[in-house]
mmCIF file with all atom_site columns, C-alpha atoms and ligand atoms in Angstrom:
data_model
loop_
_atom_site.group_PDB
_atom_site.id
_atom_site.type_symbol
_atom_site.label_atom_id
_atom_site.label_alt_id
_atom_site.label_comp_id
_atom_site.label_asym_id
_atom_site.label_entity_id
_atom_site.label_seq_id
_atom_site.pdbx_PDB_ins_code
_atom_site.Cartn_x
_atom_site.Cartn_y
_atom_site.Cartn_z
_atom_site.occupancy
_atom_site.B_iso_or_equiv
_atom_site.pdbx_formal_charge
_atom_site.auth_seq_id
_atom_site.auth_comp_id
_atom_site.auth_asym_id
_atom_site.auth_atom_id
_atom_site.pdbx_PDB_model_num
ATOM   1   C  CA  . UNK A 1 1   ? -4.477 -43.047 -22.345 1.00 0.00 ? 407 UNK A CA  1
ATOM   2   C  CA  . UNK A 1 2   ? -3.190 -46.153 -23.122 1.00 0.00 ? 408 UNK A CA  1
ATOM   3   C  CA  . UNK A 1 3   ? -3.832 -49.223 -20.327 1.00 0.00 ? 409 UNK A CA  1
ATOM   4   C  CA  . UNK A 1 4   ? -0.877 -50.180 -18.831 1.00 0.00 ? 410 UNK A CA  1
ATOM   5   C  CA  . UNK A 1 5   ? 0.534  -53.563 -18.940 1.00 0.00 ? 411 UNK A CA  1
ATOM   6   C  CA  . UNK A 1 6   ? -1.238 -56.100 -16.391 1.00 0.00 ? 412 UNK A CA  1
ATOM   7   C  CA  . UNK A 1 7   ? 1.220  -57.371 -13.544 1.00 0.00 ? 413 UNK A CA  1
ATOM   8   C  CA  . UNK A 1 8   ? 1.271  -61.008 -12.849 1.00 0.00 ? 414 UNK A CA  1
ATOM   9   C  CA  . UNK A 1 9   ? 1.886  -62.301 -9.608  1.00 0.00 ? 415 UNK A CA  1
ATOM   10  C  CA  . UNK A 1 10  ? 4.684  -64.836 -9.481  1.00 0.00 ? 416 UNK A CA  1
ATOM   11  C  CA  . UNK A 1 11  ? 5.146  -66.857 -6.093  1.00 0.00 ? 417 UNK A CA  1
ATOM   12  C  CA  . UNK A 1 12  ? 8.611  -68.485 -6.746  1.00 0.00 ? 418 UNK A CA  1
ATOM   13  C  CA  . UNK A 1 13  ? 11.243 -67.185 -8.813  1.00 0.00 ? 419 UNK A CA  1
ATOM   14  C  CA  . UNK A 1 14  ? 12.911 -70.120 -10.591 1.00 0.00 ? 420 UNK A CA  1
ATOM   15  C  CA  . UNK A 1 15  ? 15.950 -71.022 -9.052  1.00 0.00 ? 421 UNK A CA  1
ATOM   16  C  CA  . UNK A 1 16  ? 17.960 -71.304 -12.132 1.00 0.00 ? 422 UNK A CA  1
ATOM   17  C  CA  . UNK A 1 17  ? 18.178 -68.945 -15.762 1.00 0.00 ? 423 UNK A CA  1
ATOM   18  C  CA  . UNK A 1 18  ? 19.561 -71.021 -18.077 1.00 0.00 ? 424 UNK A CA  1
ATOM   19  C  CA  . UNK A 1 19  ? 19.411 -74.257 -19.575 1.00 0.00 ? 425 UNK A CA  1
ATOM   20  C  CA  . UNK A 1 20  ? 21.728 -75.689 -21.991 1.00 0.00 ? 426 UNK A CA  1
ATOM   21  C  CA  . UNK A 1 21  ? 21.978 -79.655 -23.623 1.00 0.00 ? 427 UNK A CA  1
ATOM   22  C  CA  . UNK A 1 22  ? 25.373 -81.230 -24.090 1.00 0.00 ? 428 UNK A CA  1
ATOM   23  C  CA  . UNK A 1 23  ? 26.955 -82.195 -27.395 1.00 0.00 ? 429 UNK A CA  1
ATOM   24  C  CA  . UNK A 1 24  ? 25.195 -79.579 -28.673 1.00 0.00 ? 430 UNK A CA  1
ATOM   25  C  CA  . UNK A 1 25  ? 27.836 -77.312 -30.693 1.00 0.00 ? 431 UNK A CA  1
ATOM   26  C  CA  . UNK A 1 26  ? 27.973 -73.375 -29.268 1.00 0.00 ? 432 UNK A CA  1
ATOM   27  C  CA  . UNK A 1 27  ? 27.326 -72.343 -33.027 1.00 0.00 ? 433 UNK A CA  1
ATOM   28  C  CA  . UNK A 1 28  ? 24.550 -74.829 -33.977 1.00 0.00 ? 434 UNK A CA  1
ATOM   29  C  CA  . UNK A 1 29  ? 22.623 -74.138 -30.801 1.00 0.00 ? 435 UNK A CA  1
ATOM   30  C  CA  . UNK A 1 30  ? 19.406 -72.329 -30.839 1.00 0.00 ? 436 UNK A CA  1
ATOM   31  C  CA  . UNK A 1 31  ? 17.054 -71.357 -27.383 1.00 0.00 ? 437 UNK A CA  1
ATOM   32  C  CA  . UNK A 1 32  ? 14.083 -70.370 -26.452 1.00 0.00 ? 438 UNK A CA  1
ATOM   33  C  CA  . UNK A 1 33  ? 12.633 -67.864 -24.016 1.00 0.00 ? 439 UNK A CA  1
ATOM   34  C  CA  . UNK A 1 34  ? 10.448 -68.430 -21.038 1.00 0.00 ? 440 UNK A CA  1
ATOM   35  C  CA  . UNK A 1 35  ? 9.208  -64.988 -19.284 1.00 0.00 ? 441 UNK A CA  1
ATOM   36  C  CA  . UNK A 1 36  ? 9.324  -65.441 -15.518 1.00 0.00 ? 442 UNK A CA  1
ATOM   37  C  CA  . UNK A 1 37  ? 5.426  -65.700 -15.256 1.00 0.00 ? 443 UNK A CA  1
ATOM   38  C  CA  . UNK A 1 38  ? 5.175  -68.713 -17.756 1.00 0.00 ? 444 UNK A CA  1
ATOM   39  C  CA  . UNK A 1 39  ? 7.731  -70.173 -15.764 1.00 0.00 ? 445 UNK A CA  1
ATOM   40  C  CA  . UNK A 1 40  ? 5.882  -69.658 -12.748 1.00 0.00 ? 446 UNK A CA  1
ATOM   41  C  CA  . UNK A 1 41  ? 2.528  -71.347 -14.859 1.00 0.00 ? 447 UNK A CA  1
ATOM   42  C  CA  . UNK A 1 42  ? 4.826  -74.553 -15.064 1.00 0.00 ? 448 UNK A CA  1
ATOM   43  C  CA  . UNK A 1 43  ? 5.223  -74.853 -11.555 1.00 0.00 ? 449 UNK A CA  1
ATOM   44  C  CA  . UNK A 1 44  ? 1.927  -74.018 -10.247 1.00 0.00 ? 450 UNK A CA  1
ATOM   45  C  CA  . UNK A 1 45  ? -0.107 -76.449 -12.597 1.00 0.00 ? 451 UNK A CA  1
ATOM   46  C  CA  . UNK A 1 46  ? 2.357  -79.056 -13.336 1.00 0.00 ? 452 UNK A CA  1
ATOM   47  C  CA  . UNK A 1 47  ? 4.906  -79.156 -10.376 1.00 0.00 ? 453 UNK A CA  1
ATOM   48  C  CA  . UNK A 1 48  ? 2.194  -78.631 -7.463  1.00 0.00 ? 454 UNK A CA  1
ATOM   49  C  CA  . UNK A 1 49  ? -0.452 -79.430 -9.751  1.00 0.00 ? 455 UNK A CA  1
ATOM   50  C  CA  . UNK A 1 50  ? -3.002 -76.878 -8.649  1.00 0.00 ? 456 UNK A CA  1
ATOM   51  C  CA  . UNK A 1 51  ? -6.520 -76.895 -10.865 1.00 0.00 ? 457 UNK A CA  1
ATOM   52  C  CA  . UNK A 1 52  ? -6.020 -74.007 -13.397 1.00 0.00 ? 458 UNK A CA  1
ATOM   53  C  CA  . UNK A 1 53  ? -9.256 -71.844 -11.113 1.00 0.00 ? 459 UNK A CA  1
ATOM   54  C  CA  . UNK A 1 54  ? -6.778 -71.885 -8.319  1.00 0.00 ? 460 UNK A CA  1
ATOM   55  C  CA  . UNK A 1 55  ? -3.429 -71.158 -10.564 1.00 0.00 ? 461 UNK A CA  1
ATOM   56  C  CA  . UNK A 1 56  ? -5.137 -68.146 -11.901 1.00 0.00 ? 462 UNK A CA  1
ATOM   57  C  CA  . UNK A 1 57  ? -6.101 -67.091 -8.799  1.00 0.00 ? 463 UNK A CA  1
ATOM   58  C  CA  . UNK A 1 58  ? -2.675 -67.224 -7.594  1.00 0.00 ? 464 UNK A CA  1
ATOM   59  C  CA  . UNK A 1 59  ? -1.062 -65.456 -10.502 1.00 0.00 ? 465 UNK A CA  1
ATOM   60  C  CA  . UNK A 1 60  ? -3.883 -62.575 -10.492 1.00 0.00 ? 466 UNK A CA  1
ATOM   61  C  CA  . UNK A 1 61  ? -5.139 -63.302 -13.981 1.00 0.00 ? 467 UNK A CA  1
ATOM   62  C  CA  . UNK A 1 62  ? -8.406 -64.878 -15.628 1.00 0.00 ? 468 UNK A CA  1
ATOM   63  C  CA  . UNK A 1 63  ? -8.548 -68.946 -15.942 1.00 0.00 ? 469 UNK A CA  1
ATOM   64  C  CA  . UNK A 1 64  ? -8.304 -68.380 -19.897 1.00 0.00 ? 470 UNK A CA  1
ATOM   65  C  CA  . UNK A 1 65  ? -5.329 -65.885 -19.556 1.00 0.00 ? 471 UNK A CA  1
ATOM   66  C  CA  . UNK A 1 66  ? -3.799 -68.568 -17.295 1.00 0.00 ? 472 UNK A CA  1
ATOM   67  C  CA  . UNK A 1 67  ? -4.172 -71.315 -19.897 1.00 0.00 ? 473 UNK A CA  1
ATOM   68  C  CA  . UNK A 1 68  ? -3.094 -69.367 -22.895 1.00 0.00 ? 474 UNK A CA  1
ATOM   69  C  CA  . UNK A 1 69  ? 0.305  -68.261 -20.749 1.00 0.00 ? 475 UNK A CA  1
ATOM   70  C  CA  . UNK A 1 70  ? 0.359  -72.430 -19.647 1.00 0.00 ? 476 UNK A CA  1
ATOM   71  C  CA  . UNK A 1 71  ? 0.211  -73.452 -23.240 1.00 0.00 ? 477 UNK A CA  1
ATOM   72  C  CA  . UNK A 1 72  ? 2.499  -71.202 -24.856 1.00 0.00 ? 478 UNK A CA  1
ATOM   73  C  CA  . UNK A 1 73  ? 5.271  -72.167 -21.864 1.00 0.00 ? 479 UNK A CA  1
ATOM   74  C  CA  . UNK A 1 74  ? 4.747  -76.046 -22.320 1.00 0.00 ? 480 UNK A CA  1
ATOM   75  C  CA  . UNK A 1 75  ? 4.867  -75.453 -26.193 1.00 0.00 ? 481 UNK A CA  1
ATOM   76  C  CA  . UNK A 1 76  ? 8.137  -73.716 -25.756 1.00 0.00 ? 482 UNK A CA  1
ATOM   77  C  CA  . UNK A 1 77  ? 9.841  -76.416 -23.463 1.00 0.00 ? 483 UNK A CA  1
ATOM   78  C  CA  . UNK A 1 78  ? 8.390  -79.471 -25.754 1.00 0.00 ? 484 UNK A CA  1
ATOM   79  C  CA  . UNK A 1 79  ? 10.378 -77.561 -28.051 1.00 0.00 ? 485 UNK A CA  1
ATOM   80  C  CA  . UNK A 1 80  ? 13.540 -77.092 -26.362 1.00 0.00 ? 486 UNK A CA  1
ATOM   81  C  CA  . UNK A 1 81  ? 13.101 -80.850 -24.903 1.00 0.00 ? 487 UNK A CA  1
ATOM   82  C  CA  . UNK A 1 82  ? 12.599 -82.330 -28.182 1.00 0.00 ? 488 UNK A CA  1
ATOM   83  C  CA  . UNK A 1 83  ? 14.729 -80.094 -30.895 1.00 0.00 ? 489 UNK A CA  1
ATOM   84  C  CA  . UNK A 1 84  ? 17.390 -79.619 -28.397 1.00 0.00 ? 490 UNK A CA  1
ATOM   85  C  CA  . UNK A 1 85  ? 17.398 -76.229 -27.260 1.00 0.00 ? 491 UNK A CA  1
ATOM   86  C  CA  . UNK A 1 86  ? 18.522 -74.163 -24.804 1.00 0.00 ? 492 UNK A CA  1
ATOM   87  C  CA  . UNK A 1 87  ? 16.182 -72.372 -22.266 1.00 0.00 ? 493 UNK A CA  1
ATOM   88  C  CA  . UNK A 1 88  ? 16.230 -69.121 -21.109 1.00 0.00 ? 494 UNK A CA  1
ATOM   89  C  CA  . UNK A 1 89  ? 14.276 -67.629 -18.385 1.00 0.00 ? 495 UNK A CA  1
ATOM   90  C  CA  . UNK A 1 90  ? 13.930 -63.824 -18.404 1.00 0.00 ? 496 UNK A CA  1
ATOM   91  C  CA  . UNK A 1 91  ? 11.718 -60.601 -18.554 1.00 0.00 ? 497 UNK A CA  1
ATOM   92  C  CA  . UNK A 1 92  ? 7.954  -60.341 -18.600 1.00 0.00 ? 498 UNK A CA  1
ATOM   93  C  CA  . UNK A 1 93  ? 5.461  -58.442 -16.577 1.00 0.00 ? 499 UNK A CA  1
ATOM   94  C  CA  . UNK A 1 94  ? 5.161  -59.908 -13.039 1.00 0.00 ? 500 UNK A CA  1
ATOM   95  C  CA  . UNK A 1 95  ? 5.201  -58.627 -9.617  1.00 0.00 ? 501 UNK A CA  1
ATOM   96  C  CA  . UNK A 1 96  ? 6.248  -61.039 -6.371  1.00 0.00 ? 502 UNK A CA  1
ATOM   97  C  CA  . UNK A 1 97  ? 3.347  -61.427 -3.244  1.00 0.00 ? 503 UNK A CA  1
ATOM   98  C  CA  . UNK A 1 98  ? 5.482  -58.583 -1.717  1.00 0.00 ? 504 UNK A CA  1
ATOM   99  C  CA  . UNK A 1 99  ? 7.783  -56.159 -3.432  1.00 0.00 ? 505 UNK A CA  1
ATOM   100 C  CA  . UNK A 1 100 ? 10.569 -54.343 -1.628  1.00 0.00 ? 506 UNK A CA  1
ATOM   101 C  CA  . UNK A 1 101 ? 10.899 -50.676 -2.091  1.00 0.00 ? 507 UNK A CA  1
ATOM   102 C  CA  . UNK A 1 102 ? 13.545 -48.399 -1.224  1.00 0.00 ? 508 UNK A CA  1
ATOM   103 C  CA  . UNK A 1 103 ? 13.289 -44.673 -0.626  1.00 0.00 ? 509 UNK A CA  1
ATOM   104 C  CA  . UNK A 1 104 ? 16.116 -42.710 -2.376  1.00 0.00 ? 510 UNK A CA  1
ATOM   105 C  CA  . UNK A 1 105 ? 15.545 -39.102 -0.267  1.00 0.00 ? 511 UNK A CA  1
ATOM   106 C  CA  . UNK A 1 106 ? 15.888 -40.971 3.166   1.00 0.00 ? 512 UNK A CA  1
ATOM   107 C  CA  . UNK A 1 107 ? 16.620 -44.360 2.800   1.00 0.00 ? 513 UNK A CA  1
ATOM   108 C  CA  . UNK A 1 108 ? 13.361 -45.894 4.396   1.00 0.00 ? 514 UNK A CA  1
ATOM   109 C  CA  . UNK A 1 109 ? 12.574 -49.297 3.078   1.00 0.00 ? 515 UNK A CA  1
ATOM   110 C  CA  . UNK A 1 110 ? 9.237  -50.856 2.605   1.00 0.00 ? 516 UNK A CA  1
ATOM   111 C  CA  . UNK A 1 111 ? 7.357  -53.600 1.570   1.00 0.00 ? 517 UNK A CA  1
ATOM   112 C  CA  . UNK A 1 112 ? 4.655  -53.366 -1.507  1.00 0.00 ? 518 UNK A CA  1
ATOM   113 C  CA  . UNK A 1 113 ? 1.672  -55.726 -1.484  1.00 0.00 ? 519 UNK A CA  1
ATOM   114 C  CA  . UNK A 1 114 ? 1.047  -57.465 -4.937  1.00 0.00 ? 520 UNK A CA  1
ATOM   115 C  CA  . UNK A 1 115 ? -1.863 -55.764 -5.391  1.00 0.00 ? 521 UNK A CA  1
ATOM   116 C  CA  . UNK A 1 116 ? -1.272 -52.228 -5.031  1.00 0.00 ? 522 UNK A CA  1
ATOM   117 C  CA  . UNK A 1 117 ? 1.221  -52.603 -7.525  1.00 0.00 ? 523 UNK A CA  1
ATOM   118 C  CA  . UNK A 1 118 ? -1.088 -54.389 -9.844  1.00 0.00 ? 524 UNK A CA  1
ATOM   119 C  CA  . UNK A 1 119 ? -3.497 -51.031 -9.382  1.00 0.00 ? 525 UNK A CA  1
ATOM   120 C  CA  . UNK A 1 120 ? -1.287 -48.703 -11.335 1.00 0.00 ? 526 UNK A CA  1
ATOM   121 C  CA  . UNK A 1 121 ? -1.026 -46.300 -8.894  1.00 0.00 ? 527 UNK A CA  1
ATOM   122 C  CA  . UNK A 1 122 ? 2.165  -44.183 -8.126  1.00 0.00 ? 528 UNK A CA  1
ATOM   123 C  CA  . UNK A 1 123 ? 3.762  -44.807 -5.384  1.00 0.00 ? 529 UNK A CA  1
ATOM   124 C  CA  . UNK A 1 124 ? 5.406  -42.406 -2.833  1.00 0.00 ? 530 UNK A CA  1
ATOM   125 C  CA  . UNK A 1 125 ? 7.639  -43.179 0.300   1.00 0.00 ? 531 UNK A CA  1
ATOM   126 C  CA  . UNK A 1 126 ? 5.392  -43.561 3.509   1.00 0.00 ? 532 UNK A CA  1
ATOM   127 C  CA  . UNK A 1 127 ? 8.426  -41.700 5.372   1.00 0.00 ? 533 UNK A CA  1
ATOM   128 C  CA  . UNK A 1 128 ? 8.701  -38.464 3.478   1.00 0.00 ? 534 UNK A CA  1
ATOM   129 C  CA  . UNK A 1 129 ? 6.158  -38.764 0.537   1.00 0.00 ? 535 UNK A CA  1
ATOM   130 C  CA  . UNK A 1 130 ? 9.415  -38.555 -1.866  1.00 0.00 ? 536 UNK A CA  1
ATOM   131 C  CA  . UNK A 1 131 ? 8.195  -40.572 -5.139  1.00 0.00 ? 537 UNK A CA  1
ATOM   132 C  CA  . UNK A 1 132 ? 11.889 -40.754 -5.738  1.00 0.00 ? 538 UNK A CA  1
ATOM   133 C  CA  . UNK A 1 133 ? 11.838 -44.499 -4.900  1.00 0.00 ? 539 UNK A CA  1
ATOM   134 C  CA  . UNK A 1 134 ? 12.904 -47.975 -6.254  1.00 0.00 ? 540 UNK A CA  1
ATOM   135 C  CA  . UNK A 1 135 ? 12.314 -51.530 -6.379  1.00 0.00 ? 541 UNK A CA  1
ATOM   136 C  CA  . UNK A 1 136 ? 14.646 -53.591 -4.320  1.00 0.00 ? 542 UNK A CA  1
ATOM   137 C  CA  . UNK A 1 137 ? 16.778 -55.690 -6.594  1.00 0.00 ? 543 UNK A CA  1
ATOM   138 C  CA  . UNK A 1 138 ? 14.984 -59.052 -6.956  1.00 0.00 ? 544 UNK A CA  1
ATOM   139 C  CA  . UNK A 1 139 ? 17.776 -61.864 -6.000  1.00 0.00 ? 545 UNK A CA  1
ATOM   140 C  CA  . UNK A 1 140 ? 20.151 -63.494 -8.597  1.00 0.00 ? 546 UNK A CA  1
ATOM   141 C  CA  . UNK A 1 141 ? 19.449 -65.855 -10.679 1.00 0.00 ? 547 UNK A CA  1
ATOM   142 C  CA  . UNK A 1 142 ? 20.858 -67.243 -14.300 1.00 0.00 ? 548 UNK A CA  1
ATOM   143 C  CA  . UNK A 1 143 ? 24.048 -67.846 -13.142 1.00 0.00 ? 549 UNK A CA  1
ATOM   144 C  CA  . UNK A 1 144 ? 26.797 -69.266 -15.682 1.00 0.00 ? 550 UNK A CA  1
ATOM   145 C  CA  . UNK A 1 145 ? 25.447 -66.891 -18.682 1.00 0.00 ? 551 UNK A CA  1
ATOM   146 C  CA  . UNK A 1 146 ? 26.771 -63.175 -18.126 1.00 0.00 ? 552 UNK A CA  1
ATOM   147 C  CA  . UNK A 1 147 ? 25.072 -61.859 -20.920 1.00 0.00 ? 553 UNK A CA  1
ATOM   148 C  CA  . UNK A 1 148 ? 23.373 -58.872 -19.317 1.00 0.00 ? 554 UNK A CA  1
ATOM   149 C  CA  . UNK A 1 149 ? 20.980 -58.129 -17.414 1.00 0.00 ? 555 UNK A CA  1
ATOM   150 C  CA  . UNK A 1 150 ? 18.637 -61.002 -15.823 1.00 0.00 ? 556 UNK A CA  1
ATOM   151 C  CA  . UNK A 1 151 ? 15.330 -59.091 -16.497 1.00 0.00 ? 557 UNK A CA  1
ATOM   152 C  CA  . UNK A 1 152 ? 16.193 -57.996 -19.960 1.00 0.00 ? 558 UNK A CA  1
ATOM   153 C  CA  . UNK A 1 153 ? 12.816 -56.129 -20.885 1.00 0.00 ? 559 UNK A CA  1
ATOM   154 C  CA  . UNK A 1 154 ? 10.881 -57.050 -18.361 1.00 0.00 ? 560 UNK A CA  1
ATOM   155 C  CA  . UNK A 1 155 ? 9.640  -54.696 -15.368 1.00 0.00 ? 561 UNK A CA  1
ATOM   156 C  CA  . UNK A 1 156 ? 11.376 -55.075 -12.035 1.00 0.00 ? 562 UNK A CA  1
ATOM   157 C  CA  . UNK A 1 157 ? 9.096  -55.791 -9.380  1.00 0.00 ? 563 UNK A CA  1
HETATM 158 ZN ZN1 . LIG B 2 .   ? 11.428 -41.254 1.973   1.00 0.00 ? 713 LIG B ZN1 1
#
């Protein structure tokens, strides 16, 4: 059995998708790729400036995982910042504090703790015990792109 992918938490989606420079021709323009939890490394060590002990501990994950996912996010926008590139923020495996559910058999909505969705386990409807259920849509963001969907290969909740 293989072990399935570990869930970070992310606090704060970012409030924008996509980040373009001017002048820079449609054709000639290249971009990098930020997955929602390296964003979220970015603002919780550099925006609020948290010590990396108390980042990890927010995102769920061990101080090195935290500062390998730190580094590889503030390599990529030193690179977009410098070689004038585009940024795009999409996909990866994260979960938010609290993740909405919705039951499709009766329509009873719910809220997930972080954790319990970290744990693997499957989850049922506390209504009817239907495990046909779904995550809430997580709201918009990435506007001004249109080029599919905003998690592209990432997990949902
Ligand atoms: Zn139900």
């Amino acid at each position: 059995m293989s072990r399935p992918v570990k869930l970070r938490c992310v606090g704060q989606l970012p409030s924008a998708g996509f980040f373009r420079p001017v002048g820079i021709p449609a054709n000639a323009l290249q971009e990098v790729c930020l997955s929602v939890e390296e964003a979220e490394s970015i603002r919780l060590k550099d925006l609020e400036g948290l010590e990396q002990e108390e980042c990890a501990g927010r995102m769920h994950v061990s101080r090195p995982t935290f500062h390998r996912v730190l580094e590889v996010a503030r390599k990529k926008l030193a690179d977009a910042l410098i070689n004038g590139k585009a940024i795009q923020i999409e996909g990866g495996n994260f979960g938010l504090p609290q993740s909405r559910f919705r039951c499709n058999n009766d329509g009873h909505e719910w809220n997930v703790p972080f954790e319990t969705l970290a744990r693997g386990l499957p989850l049922s409807c506390p209504a009817c015990s239907s495990l046909n259920i779904q995550p809430m849509p997580l709201p918009p963001f990435g506007w001004g792109r249109g080029r599919g969907g905003r998690f592209r290969g990432g997990r949902r909740w």
